[in-house]
C-alpha cells in the first residue's frame, strides 16, 4: 500500500491512496489529509471490497481532478463545459455499461448541434481513457465511432470574406455607435493578432508604430475573465502597424478610460461582428477568420513565410502553411487587391 502527495495547480496539497484487495490494485485520489487516505486504505482492506467510481459522473469528476493541474485554467474550464453533454446523457449510468452504440448516438446528436462537435467528443473520450488507465474498464466506447460530417452554416464553414466583403464590413463599422467598433475590427484585419490578445492590449503596449503582444484575455476555472499569459512562447512578439491603424489606436487613448484599449468581453466582439455584418450585407463570420485572412494576405503579397509565422505568433511554420492552405480557398484574394487594399507596399516588420 502507498500514500502519495501531489500538488494541484493552485498550490494546494492532495493525497492519493493505493492498496490491494484480493490481489487487485485499487486507488483513490483527492484526500485533503494523509490520515484520511490511510483511513480509506484501512477501511477498504478490512471490508474486503473494492470501492471504485463506477458512474460516468464519478469517473468524470476523477478525470477532471487529475486533469486540472496539467492544463491552463481556461482549458480546464472548457473541459468541464464539454463534459456536460455526456453527463446529461449518462450521468448516473455505470461507466462500464456505456456501449459503442451509446457513444455513436451522442456523437450523432452533437454533430447536429455543434460545428466543433469533434472537440467535445475528444474531451469526453478522455474520461474513458482515464478509466482504462485506472483499470476501471477495458475499452473505450469511442474507439470505433464514425464521425458524421460537420454541421455547416449556409453550405460552408464561415468562409473567408473577399476583399470587397471586408471593405463593406469595415465601412459599416465606421458608422457604429461605439467608438470601439471600427478600431477593433480594423486592428484585427490589419494585424492578424488573436481576439484574446487584442482584448488584453493596454495603452502602454503601443510604442510608435510597434505593438507588443505579451498577454491575452482568457478565463479561469470558474469561467471568469482574467488577463493571463499568451497562448505559447511564440505568442510573445512585437509587430509593426500601418499608419492608419496607429492613428485609430492613438485616438482611442483619448476616448477610453484606461488602461485597456478595448475593455469589453469576447461576447461583445461576436455580437458586434454579427450586427455589422448584417448591416453591411455580408455573411456572418468568426472573429478568428480575420487572422486567417491576414495570413493569406501577407503570403499572397509576397511576405516571407518566416516573417508571417513570427507576426502571427505561430510556434511552428507548419501551422502557418496549414492556415494558408485552408484559407486560400477564396480565389478572389488576388495579389493586386491585397496590395491596393492592405499595405500598398508598407511592410516594415
mmCIF file of C-alpha atoms in Angstrom:
data_model
loop_
_atom_site.group_PDB
_atom_site.id
_atom_site.type_symbol
_atom_site.label_atom_id
_atom_site.label_comp_id
_atom_site.label_asym_id
_atom_site.label_seq_id
_atom_site.Cartn_x
_atom_site.Cartn_y
_atom_site.Cartn_z
ATOM 1 C CA UNK A 1 0.000 0.000 0.000
ATOM 2 C CA UNK A 2 1.115 3.578 -0.531
ATOM 3 C CA UNK A 3 0.106 7.160 0.070
ATOM 4 C CA UNK A 4 1.462 9.757 -2.342
ATOM 5 C CA UNK A 5 1.295 13.516 -2.095
ATOM 6 C CA UNK A 6 0.627 15.656 -5.192
ATOM 7 C CA UNK A 7 0.164 19.378 -5.793
ATOM 8 C CA UNK A 8 -2.738 21.000 -7.647
ATOM 9 C CA UNK A 9 -2.183 23.940 -9.956
ATOM 10 C CA UNK A 10 -3.334 26.390 -7.283
ATOM 11 C CA UNK A 11 -0.626 25.080 -4.941
ATOM 12 C CA UNK A 12 -2.916 23.101 -2.644
ATOM 13 C CA UNK A 13 -1.898 19.616 -1.495
ATOM 14 C CA UNK A 14 -3.817 16.374 -2.097
ATOM 15 C CA UNK A 15 -3.096 12.734 -1.282
ATOM 16 C CA UNK A 16 -3.512 9.604 -3.371
ATOM 17 C CA UNK A 17 -4.031 6.225 -1.678
ATOM 18 C CA UNK A 18 -3.173 2.857 -3.257
ATOM 19 C CA UNK A 19 -3.800 -0.592 -1.836
ATOM 20 C CA UNK A 20 -4.705 -4.166 -2.864
ATOM 21 C CA UNK A 21 -7.895 -6.124 -2.321
ATOM 22 C CA UNK A 22 -7.835 -9.808 -3.303
ATOM 23 C CA UNK A 23 -4.724 -9.183 -5.395
ATOM 24 C CA UNK A 24 -6.467 -6.324 -7.207
ATOM 25 C CA UNK A 25 -4.811 -2.907 -7.137
ATOM 26 C CA UNK A 26 -7.189 -0.075 -6.198
ATOM 27 C CA UNK A 27 -6.562 3.636 -5.898
ATOM 28 C CA UNK A 28 -8.370 6.777 -4.809
ATOM 29 C CA UNK A 29 -7.285 10.411 -5.115
ATOM 30 C CA UNK A 30 -8.282 13.754 -3.686
ATOM 31 C CA UNK A 31 -7.784 13.295 0.062
ATOM 32 C CA UNK A 32 -7.130 16.563 1.893
ATOM 33 C CA UNK A 33 -5.213 14.890 4.705
ATOM 34 C CA UNK A 34 -2.818 11.952 4.805
ATOM 35 C CA UNK A 35 -4.734 10.391 7.693
ATOM 36 C CA UNK A 36 -7.908 10.387 5.577
ATOM 37 C CA UNK A 37 -6.068 8.463 2.873
ATOM 38 C CA UNK A 38 -4.843 5.968 5.472
ATOM 39 C CA UNK A 39 -8.351 5.597 6.860
ATOM 40 C CA UNK A 40 -9.661 4.765 3.380
ATOM 41 C CA UNK A 41 -6.943 2.136 2.910
ATOM 42 C CA UNK A 42 -7.755 0.525 6.260
ATOM 43 C CA UNK A 43 -11.474 0.524 5.578
ATOM 44 C CA UNK A 44 -11.081 -0.861 2.065
ATOM 45 C CA UNK A 45 -8.830 -3.710 3.167
ATOM 46 C CA UNK A 46 -10.960 -4.657 6.177
ATOM 47 C CA UNK A 47 -14.183 -4.502 4.184
ATOM 48 C CA UNK A 48 -12.597 -6.676 1.516
ATOM 49 C CA UNK A 49 -14.322 -4.890 -1.305
ATOM 50 C CA UNK A 50 -13.197 -2.504 -3.991
ATOM 51 C CA UNK A 51 -14.638 0.997 -3.854
ATOM 52 C CA UNK A 52 -14.434 2.365 -7.377
ATOM 53 C CA UNK A 53 -16.007 5.344 -9.093
ATOM 54 C CA UNK A 54 -18.427 3.408 -11.276
ATOM 55 C CA UNK A 55 -20.783 6.000 -12.746
ATOM 56 C CA UNK A 56 -19.861 8.307 -15.594
ATOM 57 C CA UNK A 57 -20.263 11.351 -13.339
ATOM 58 C CA UNK A 58 -17.925 9.901 -10.718
ATOM 59 C CA UNK A 59 -15.342 8.978 -13.335
ATOM 60 C CA UNK A 60 -15.630 12.414 -14.971
ATOM 61 C CA UNK A 61 -15.032 14.059 -11.579
ATOM 62 C CA UNK A 62 -11.943 11.942 -11.016
ATOM 63 C CA UNK A 63 -10.656 12.706 -14.508
ATOM 64 C CA UNK A 64 -11.121 16.448 -14.037
ATOM 65 C CA UNK A 65 -9.339 16.345 -10.696
ATOM 66 C CA UNK A 66 -6.327 14.738 -12.349
ATOM 67 C CA UNK A 67 -6.592 16.966 -15.434
ATOM 68 C CA UNK A 68 -6.757 20.342 -13.677
ATOM 69 C CA UNK A 69 -3.117 20.551 -12.526
ATOM 70 C CA UNK A 70 -1.850 19.733 -16.025
ATOM 71 C CA UNK A 71 -3.544 22.457 -18.092
ATOM 72 C CA UNK A 72 -4.324 26.159 -18.140
ATOM 73 C CA UNK A 73 -7.423 27.271 -16.184
ATOM 74 C CA UNK A 74 -9.235 28.149 -19.424
ATOM 75 C CA UNK A 75 -8.546 24.660 -20.824
ATOM 76 C CA UNK A 76 -9.861 23.087 -17.630
ATOM 77 C CA UNK A 77 -12.974 25.263 -17.770
ATOM 78 C CA UNK A 78 -13.595 24.224 -21.376
ATOM 79 C CA UNK A 79 -13.277 20.589 -20.340
ATOM 80 C CA UNK A 80 -15.936 20.995 -17.653
ATOM 81 C CA UNK A 81 -18.286 22.560 -20.211
ATOM 82 C CA UNK A 82 -17.581 19.953 -22.877
ATOM 83 C CA UNK A 83 -18.415 17.125 -20.484
ATOM 84 C CA UNK A 84 -21.852 18.497 -19.646
ATOM 85 C CA UNK A 85 -23.373 16.779 -22.684
ATOM 86 C CA UNK A 86 -22.190 13.316 -21.666
ATOM 87 C CA UNK A 87 -23.174 13.981 -18.070
ATOM 88 C CA UNK A 88 -26.708 14.767 -19.205
ATOM 89 C CA UNK A 89 -26.844 11.561 -21.261
ATOM 90 C CA UNK A 90 -25.068 9.126 -18.932
ATOM 91 C CA UNK A 91 -24.545 10.842 -15.572
ATOM 92 C CA UNK A 92 -25.598 8.029 -13.234
ATOM 93 C CA UNK A 93 -25.022 5.174 -15.659
ATOM 94 C CA UNK A 94 -22.247 2.717 -14.819
ATOM 95 C CA UNK A 95 -19.278 3.660 -16.939
ATOM 96 C CA UNK A 96 -18.660 0.028 -17.842
ATOM 97 C CA UNK A 97 -22.191 -0.221 -19.218
ATOM 98 C CA UNK A 98 -21.762 2.607 -21.746
ATOM 99 C CA UNK A 99 -21.543 0.998 -25.168
ATOM 100 C CA UNK A 100 -20.196 1.928 -28.560
ATOM 101 C CA UNK A 101 -23.804 2.436 -29.672
ATOM 102 C CA UNK A 102 -24.297 4.945 -26.830
ATOM 103 C CA UNK A 103 -21.167 6.790 -27.916
ATOM 104 C CA UNK A 104 -22.326 6.852 -31.530
ATOM 105 C CA UNK A 105 -25.741 8.248 -30.587
ATOM 106 C CA UNK A 106 -24.158 11.053 -28.560
ATOM 107 C CA UNK A 107 -21.740 11.811 -31.401
ATOM 108 C CA UNK A 108 -24.571 11.973 -33.934
ATOM 109 C CA UNK A 109 -26.582 14.352 -31.749
ATOM 110 C CA UNK A 110 -23.648 16.652 -31.072
ATOM 111 C CA UNK A 111 -22.819 16.747 -34.785
ATOM 112 C CA UNK A 112 -26.314 18.120 -35.436
ATOM 113 C CA UNK A 113 -25.972 20.841 -32.825
ATOM 114 C CA UNK A 114 -22.345 21.974 -32.952
ATOM 115 C CA UNK A 115 -19.858 22.809 -35.689
ATOM 116 C CA UNK A 116 -16.919 21.828 -33.444
ATOM 117 C CA UNK A 117 -18.560 18.682 -32.079
ATOM 118 C CA UNK A 118 -15.335 16.701 -32.535
ATOM 119 C CA UNK A 119 -13.694 18.748 -29.746
ATOM 120 C CA UNK A 120 -16.485 17.771 -27.354
ATOM 121 C CA UNK A 121 -16.209 14.124 -28.372
ATOM 122 C CA UNK A 122 -12.438 14.080 -27.935
ATOM 123 C CA UNK A 123 -12.777 15.559 -24.453
ATOM 124 C CA UNK A 124 -15.438 13.018 -23.481
ATOM 125 C CA UNK A 125 -13.306 10.179 -24.796
ATOM 126 C CA UNK A 126 -10.530 11.211 -22.392
ATOM 127 C CA UNK A 127 -12.746 10.237 -19.451
ATOM 128 C CA UNK A 128 -12.845 6.665 -20.751
ATOM 129 C CA UNK A 129 -9.114 6.719 -21.434
ATOM 130 C CA UNK A 130 -8.619 7.769 -17.817
ATOM 131 C CA UNK A 131 -10.895 4.942 -16.663
ATOM 132 C CA UNK A 132 -8.853 2.435 -18.666
ATOM 133 C CA UNK A 133 -5.634 3.697 -17.093
ATOM 134 C CA UNK A 134 -7.246 3.311 -13.658
ATOM 135 C CA UNK A 135 -8.239 -0.252 -14.618
ATOM 136 C CA UNK A 136 -11.933 0.516 -14.183
ATOM 137 C CA UNK A 137 -12.879 -0.535 -17.729
ATOM 138 C CA UNK A 138 -11.139 -2.415 -20.518
ATOM 139 C CA UNK A 139 -12.184 -0.474 -23.595
ATOM 140 C CA UNK A 140 -13.159 2.971 -24.824
ATOM 141 C CA UNK A 141 -16.643 3.052 -26.423
ATOM 142 C CA UNK A 142 -15.480 5.905 -28.692
ATOM 143 C CA UNK A 143 -12.805 3.758 -30.346
ATOM 144 C CA UNK A 144 -14.956 2.761 -33.290
ATOM 145 C CA UNK A 145 -17.283 5.757 -33.503
ATOM 146 C CA UNK A 146 -17.842 7.069 -37.023
ATOM 147 C CA UNK A 147 -17.839 10.847 -37.009
ATOM 148 C CA UNK A 148 -20.556 12.454 -39.167
ATOM 149 C CA UNK A 149 -19.767 15.341 -41.444
ATOM 150 C CA UNK A 150 -19.511 18.572 -39.519
ATOM 151 C CA UNK A 151 -22.549 20.812 -39.205
ATOM 152 C CA UNK A 152 -22.368 23.657 -41.697
ATOM 153 C CA UNK A 153 -23.954 27.086 -41.864
ATOM 154 C CA UNK A 154 -25.280 28.218 -45.223
ATOM 155 C CA UNK A 155 -23.393 25.435 -47.006
ATOM 156 C CA UNK A 156 -19.939 26.361 -45.676
ATOM 157 C CA UNK A 157 -17.941 26.816 -42.526
ATOM 158 C CA UNK A 158 -17.506 30.556 -42.278
ATOM 159 C CA UNK A 159 -15.525 31.038 -45.459
ATOM 160 C CA UNK A 160 -13.164 33.951 -45.538
ATOM 161 C CA UNK A 161 -14.554 37.209 -46.781
ATOM 162 C CA UNK A 162 -13.426 38.601 -50.076
ATOM 163 C CA UNK A 163 -11.668 41.959 -50.104
ATOM 164 C CA UNK A 164 -14.926 43.598 -51.185
ATOM 165 C CA UNK A 165 -16.813 41.987 -48.286
ATOM 166 C CA UNK A 166 -14.143 43.071 -45.836
ATOM 167 C CA UNK A 167 -14.316 46.621 -47.195
ATOM 168 C CA UNK A 168 -18.087 46.694 -46.830
ATOM 169 C CA UNK A 169 -17.930 45.343 -43.294
ATOM 170 C CA UNK A 170 -15.340 47.905 -42.176
ATOM 171 C CA UNK A 171 -17.341 50.693 -43.817
ATOM 172 C CA UNK A 172 -20.372 49.659 -41.770
ATOM 173 C CA UNK A 173 -18.223 49.609 -38.627
ATOM 174 C CA UNK A 174 -17.178 53.219 -39.245
ATOM 175 C CA UNK A 175 -20.800 54.233 -38.600
ATOM 176 C CA UNK A 176 -21.099 52.286 -35.328
ATOM 177 C CA UNK A 177 -22.407 53.906 -32.162
ATOM 178 C CA UNK A 178 -19.471 52.671 -30.073
ATOM 179 C CA UNK A 179 -16.073 54.258 -30.631
ATOM 180 C CA UNK A 180 -14.517 50.824 -30.090
ATOM 181 C CA UNK A 181 -16.060 49.003 -33.055
ATOM 182 C CA UNK A 182 -14.170 50.351 -36.062
ATOM 183 C CA UNK A 183 -10.698 50.447 -34.432
ATOM 184 C CA UNK A 184 -11.248 46.929 -33.075
ATOM 185 C CA UNK A 185 -12.056 45.228 -36.367
ATOM 186 C CA UNK A 186 -9.612 47.390 -38.295
ATOM 187 C CA UNK A 187 -6.876 46.213 -35.932
ATOM 188 C CA UNK A 188 -7.868 42.543 -36.290
ATOM 189 C CA UNK A 189 -7.819 42.819 -40.093
ATOM 190 C CA UNK A 190 -4.530 44.718 -40.277
ATOM 191 C CA UNK A 191 -2.547 42.943 -37.573
ATOM 192 C CA UNK A 192 -3.580 39.283 -37.524
ATOM 193 C CA UNK A 193 -3.474 39.159 -33.724
ATOM 194 C CA UNK A 194 -5.751 36.828 -31.801
ATOM 195 C CA UNK A 195 -9.051 38.060 -30.389
ATOM 196 C CA UNK A 196 -7.911 37.500 -26.786
ATOM 197 C CA UNK A 197 -4.617 39.288 -27.457
ATOM 198 C CA UNK A 198 -6.500 42.254 -28.850
ATOM 199 C CA UNK A 199 -8.848 42.466 -25.848
ATOM 200 C CA UNK A 200 -5.917 42.397 -23.405
ATOM 201 C CA UNK A 201 -3.999 45.236 -25.109
ATOM 202 C CA UNK A 202 -3.078 48.194 -22.926
ATOM 203 C CA UNK A 203 -2.080 51.701 -23.985
ATOM 204 C CA UNK A 204 1.497 51.031 -22.876
ATOM 205 C CA UNK A 205 1.759 48.187 -25.422
ATOM 206 C CA UNK A 206 1.813 50.672 -28.314
ATOM 207 C CA UNK A 207 5.134 52.420 -28.898
ATOM 208 C CA UNK A 208 5.125 54.456 -32.086
ATOM 209 C CA UNK A 209 4.090 52.036 -34.825
ATOM 210 C CA UNK A 210 5.202 48.957 -32.867
ATOM 211 C CA UNK A 211 2.705 46.863 -30.910
ATOM 212 C CA UNK A 212 3.871 44.463 -28.200
ATOM 213 C CA UNK A 213 1.864 41.270 -27.603
ATOM 214 C CA UNK A 214 2.570 39.784 -24.175
ATOM 215 C CA UNK A 215 -0.806 38.790 -22.681
ATOM 216 C CA UNK A 216 -4.298 37.614 -23.565
ATOM 217 C CA UNK A 217 -7.835 37.854 -22.212
ATOM 218 C CA UNK A 218 -8.788 34.376 -21.060
ATOM 219 C CA UNK A 219 -10.840 32.892 -18.232
ATOM 220 C CA UNK A 220 -10.155 30.869 -15.124
ATOM 221 C CA UNK A 221 -11.576 27.533 -13.982
ATOM 222 C CA UNK A 222 -14.835 29.241 -12.945
ATOM 223 C CA UNK A 223 -15.352 30.952 -16.305
ATOM 224 C CA UNK A 224 -14.402 34.417 -15.019
ATOM 225 C CA UNK A 225 -12.490 36.614 -17.486
ATOM 226 C CA UNK A 226 -8.888 37.286 -16.480
ATOM 227 C CA UNK A 227 -5.735 38.645 -18.107
ATOM 228 C CA UNK A 228 -3.163 35.896 -18.486
ATOM 229 C CA UNK A 229 -0.072 34.912 -20.480
ATOM 230 C CA UNK A 230 -0.448 34.437 -24.250
ATOM 231 C CA UNK A 231 -1.027 31.085 -25.909
ATOM 232 C CA UNK A 232 2.599 29.964 -26.167
ATOM 233 C CA UNK A 233 6.184 31.280 -26.142
ATOM 234 C CA UNK A 234 5.982 32.229 -29.823
ATOM 235 C CA UNK A 235 2.995 34.414 -28.998
ATOM 236 C CA UNK A 236 5.267 36.904 -27.200
ATOM 237 C CA UNK A 237 6.138 39.236 -30.059
ATOM 238 C CA UNK A 238 6.291 42.816 -31.312
ATOM 239 C CA UNK A 239 4.714 43.665 -34.664
ATOM 240 C CA UNK A 240 4.615 46.737 -36.899
ATOM 241 C CA UNK A 241 1.345 48.519 -37.634
ATOM 242 C CA UNK A 242 0.496 50.736 -40.575
ATOM 243 C CA UNK A 243 -0.183 54.453 -40.215
ATOM 244 C CA UNK A 244 -3.990 54.276 -40.173
ATOM 245 C CA UNK A 245 -4.087 51.572 -37.514
ATOM 246 C CA UNK A 246 -1.703 53.570 -35.304
ATOM 247 C CA UNK A 247 -3.856 56.684 -35.742
ATOM 248 C CA UNK A 248 -7.015 54.829 -34.689
ATOM 249 C CA UNK A 249 -5.367 53.345 -31.609
ATOM 250 C CA UNK A 250 -3.903 56.683 -30.541
ATOM 251 C CA UNK A 251 -7.347 58.266 -30.836
ATOM 252 C CA UNK A 252 -8.742 55.615 -28.503
ATOM 253 C CA UNK A 253 -6.282 56.666 -25.817
ATOM 254 C CA UNK A 254 -8.152 59.955 -25.615
ATOM 255 C CA UNK A 255 -11.607 58.361 -25.603
ATOM 256 C CA UNK A 256 -11.379 55.242 -23.442
ATOM 257 C CA UNK A 257 -10.730 55.236 -19.686
ATOM 258 C CA UNK A 258 -7.550 53.155 -19.338
ATOM 259 C CA UNK A 259 -5.627 51.059 -19.262
ATOM 260 C CA UNK A 260 -7.097 48.715 -21.928
ATOM 261 C CA UNK A 261 -7.840 49.769 -25.498
ATOM 262 C CA UNK A 262 -10.914 47.521 -25.642
ATOM 263 C CA UNK A 263 -12.426 46.995 -22.177
ATOM 264 C CA UNK A 264 -15.125 44.546 -23.304
ATOM 265 C CA UNK A 265 -15.667 40.774 -23.284
ATOM 266 C CA UNK A 266 -15.379 38.277 -26.143
ATOM 267 C CA UNK A 267 -19.179 38.189 -26.301
ATOM 268 C CA UNK A 268 -19.231 41.838 -27.381
ATOM 269 C CA UNK A 269 -16.833 41.069 -30.237
ATOM 270 C CA UNK A 270 -19.136 38.345 -31.574
ATOM 271 C CA UNK A 271 -22.270 40.485 -31.132
ATOM 272 C CA UNK A 272 -20.752 43.472 -32.920
ATOM 273 C CA UNK A 273 -19.368 41.338 -35.715
ATOM 274 C CA UNK A 274 -22.787 39.795 -36.372
ATOM 275 C CA UNK A 275 -24.548 43.158 -36.154
ATOM 276 C CA UNK A 276 -22.321 44.995 -38.617
ATOM 277 C CA UNK A 277 -22.004 42.031 -40.957
ATOM 278 C CA UNK A 278 -25.793 42.109 -41.248
ATOM 279 C CA UNK A 279 -25.775 45.878 -41.811
ATOM 280 C CA UNK A 280 -23.067 45.515 -44.452
ATOM 281 C CA UNK A 281 -24.951 42.697 -46.175
ATOM 282 C CA UNK A 282 -22.053 40.226 -45.891
ATOM 283 C CA UNK A 283 -22.147 36.689 -44.451
ATOM 284 C CA UNK A 284 -21.706 36.426 -40.705
ATOM 285 C CA UNK A 285 -18.246 35.243 -39.784
ATOM 286 C CA UNK A 286 -15.966 34.251 -36.924
ATOM 287 C CA UNK A 287 -13.554 36.869 -35.473
ATOM 288 C CA UNK A 288 -10.747 34.306 -35.727
ATOM 289 C CA UNK A 289 -11.047 34.403 -39.515
ATOM 290 C CA UNK A 290 -9.563 37.907 -39.533
ATOM 291 C CA UNK A 291 -6.380 36.138 -38.509
ATOM 292 C CA UNK A 292 -6.649 33.613 -41.343
ATOM 293 C CA UNK A 293 -7.441 36.395 -43.778
ATOM 294 C CA UNK A 294 -4.423 38.391 -42.653
ATOM 295 C CA UNK A 295 -2.180 35.332 -43.061
ATOM 296 C CA UNK A 296 -3.419 34.799 -46.602
ATOM 297 C CA UNK A 297 -2.971 38.455 -47.494
ATOM 298 C CA UNK A 298 0.627 38.519 -46.274
ATOM 299 C CA UNK A 299 1.644 35.383 -48.138
ATOM 300 C CA UNK A 300 -0.125 36.428 -51.334
ATOM 301 C CA UNK A 301 1.590 39.812 -51.064
ATOM 302 C CA UNK A 302 4.980 38.068 -51.090
ATOM 303 C CA UNK A 303 5.930 38.409 -47.407
ATOM 304 C CA UNK A 304 8.389 35.613 -46.462
ATOM 305 C CA UNK A 305 6.804 32.680 -44.608
ATOM 306 C CA UNK A 306 9.123 33.061 -41.624
ATOM 307 C CA UNK A 307 8.048 36.683 -41.205
ATOM 308 C CA UNK A 308 4.378 35.679 -41.422
ATOM 309 C CA UNK A 309 4.923 32.970 -38.807
ATOM 310 C CA UNK A 310 6.564 35.429 -36.408
ATOM 311 C CA UNK A 311 3.928 38.094 -36.976
ATOM 312 C CA UNK A 312 1.084 35.681 -36.240
ATOM 313 C CA UNK A 313 2.835 34.101 -33.276
ATOM 314 C CA UNK A 314 2.719 30.552 -34.632
ATOM 315 C CA UNK A 315 5.057 28.187 -32.780
ATOM 316 C CA UNK A 316 5.513 26.064 -35.913
ATOM 317 C CA UNK A 317 5.713 27.195 -39.532
ATOM 318 C CA UNK A 318 3.591 24.157 -40.437
ATOM 319 C CA UNK A 319 0.688 25.901 -38.709
ATOM 320 C CA UNK A 320 1.206 28.966 -40.905
ATOM 321 C CA UNK A 321 1.189 26.805 -44.022
ATOM 322 C CA UNK A 322 -1.906 24.879 -42.921
ATOM 323 C CA UNK A 323 -3.799 28.123 -42.256
ATOM 324 C CA UNK A 324 -2.848 29.425 -45.672
ATOM 325 C CA UNK A 325 -3.778 26.177 -47.416
ATOM 326 C CA UNK A 326 -7.198 26.233 -45.761
ATOM 327 C CA UNK A 327 -7.864 29.938 -46.138
ATOM 328 C CA UNK A 328 -6.755 30.287 -49.756
ATOM 329 C CA UNK A 329 -9.887 28.533 -50.993
ATOM 330 C CA UNK A 330 -11.111 32.053 -51.712
ATOM 331 C CA UNK A 331 -9.813 32.750 -55.221
ATOM 332 C CA UNK A 332 -10.789 36.433 -55.001
ATOM 333 C CA UNK A 333 -7.721 37.185 -52.899
ATOM 334 C CA UNK A 334 -5.505 38.381 -55.723
ATOM 335 C CA UNK A 335 -2.154 39.983 -55.081
ATOM 336 C CA UNK A 336 -3.277 43.249 -56.730
ATOM 337 C CA UNK A 337 -6.308 43.566 -54.470
ATOM 338 C CA UNK A 338 -4.196 42.866 -51.412
ATOM 339 C CA UNK A 339 -1.525 45.367 -52.366
ATOM 340 C CA UNK A 340 -4.120 48.046 -53.113
ATOM 341 C CA UNK A 341 -6.207 47.436 -50.015
ATOM 342 C CA UNK A 342 -3.928 46.477 -47.176
ATOM 343 C CA UNK A 343 -0.315 47.507 -47.282
ATOM 344 C CA UNK A 344 0.348 49.418 -50.508
ATOM 345 C CA UNK A 345 3.952 48.357 -50.122
ATOM 346 C CA UNK A 346 4.099 49.212 -46.424
ATOM 347 C CA UNK A 347 5.529 46.164 -44.698
ATOM 348 C CA UNK A 348 8.095 47.291 -42.145
ATOM 349 C CA UNK A 349 8.327 44.427 -39.680
#
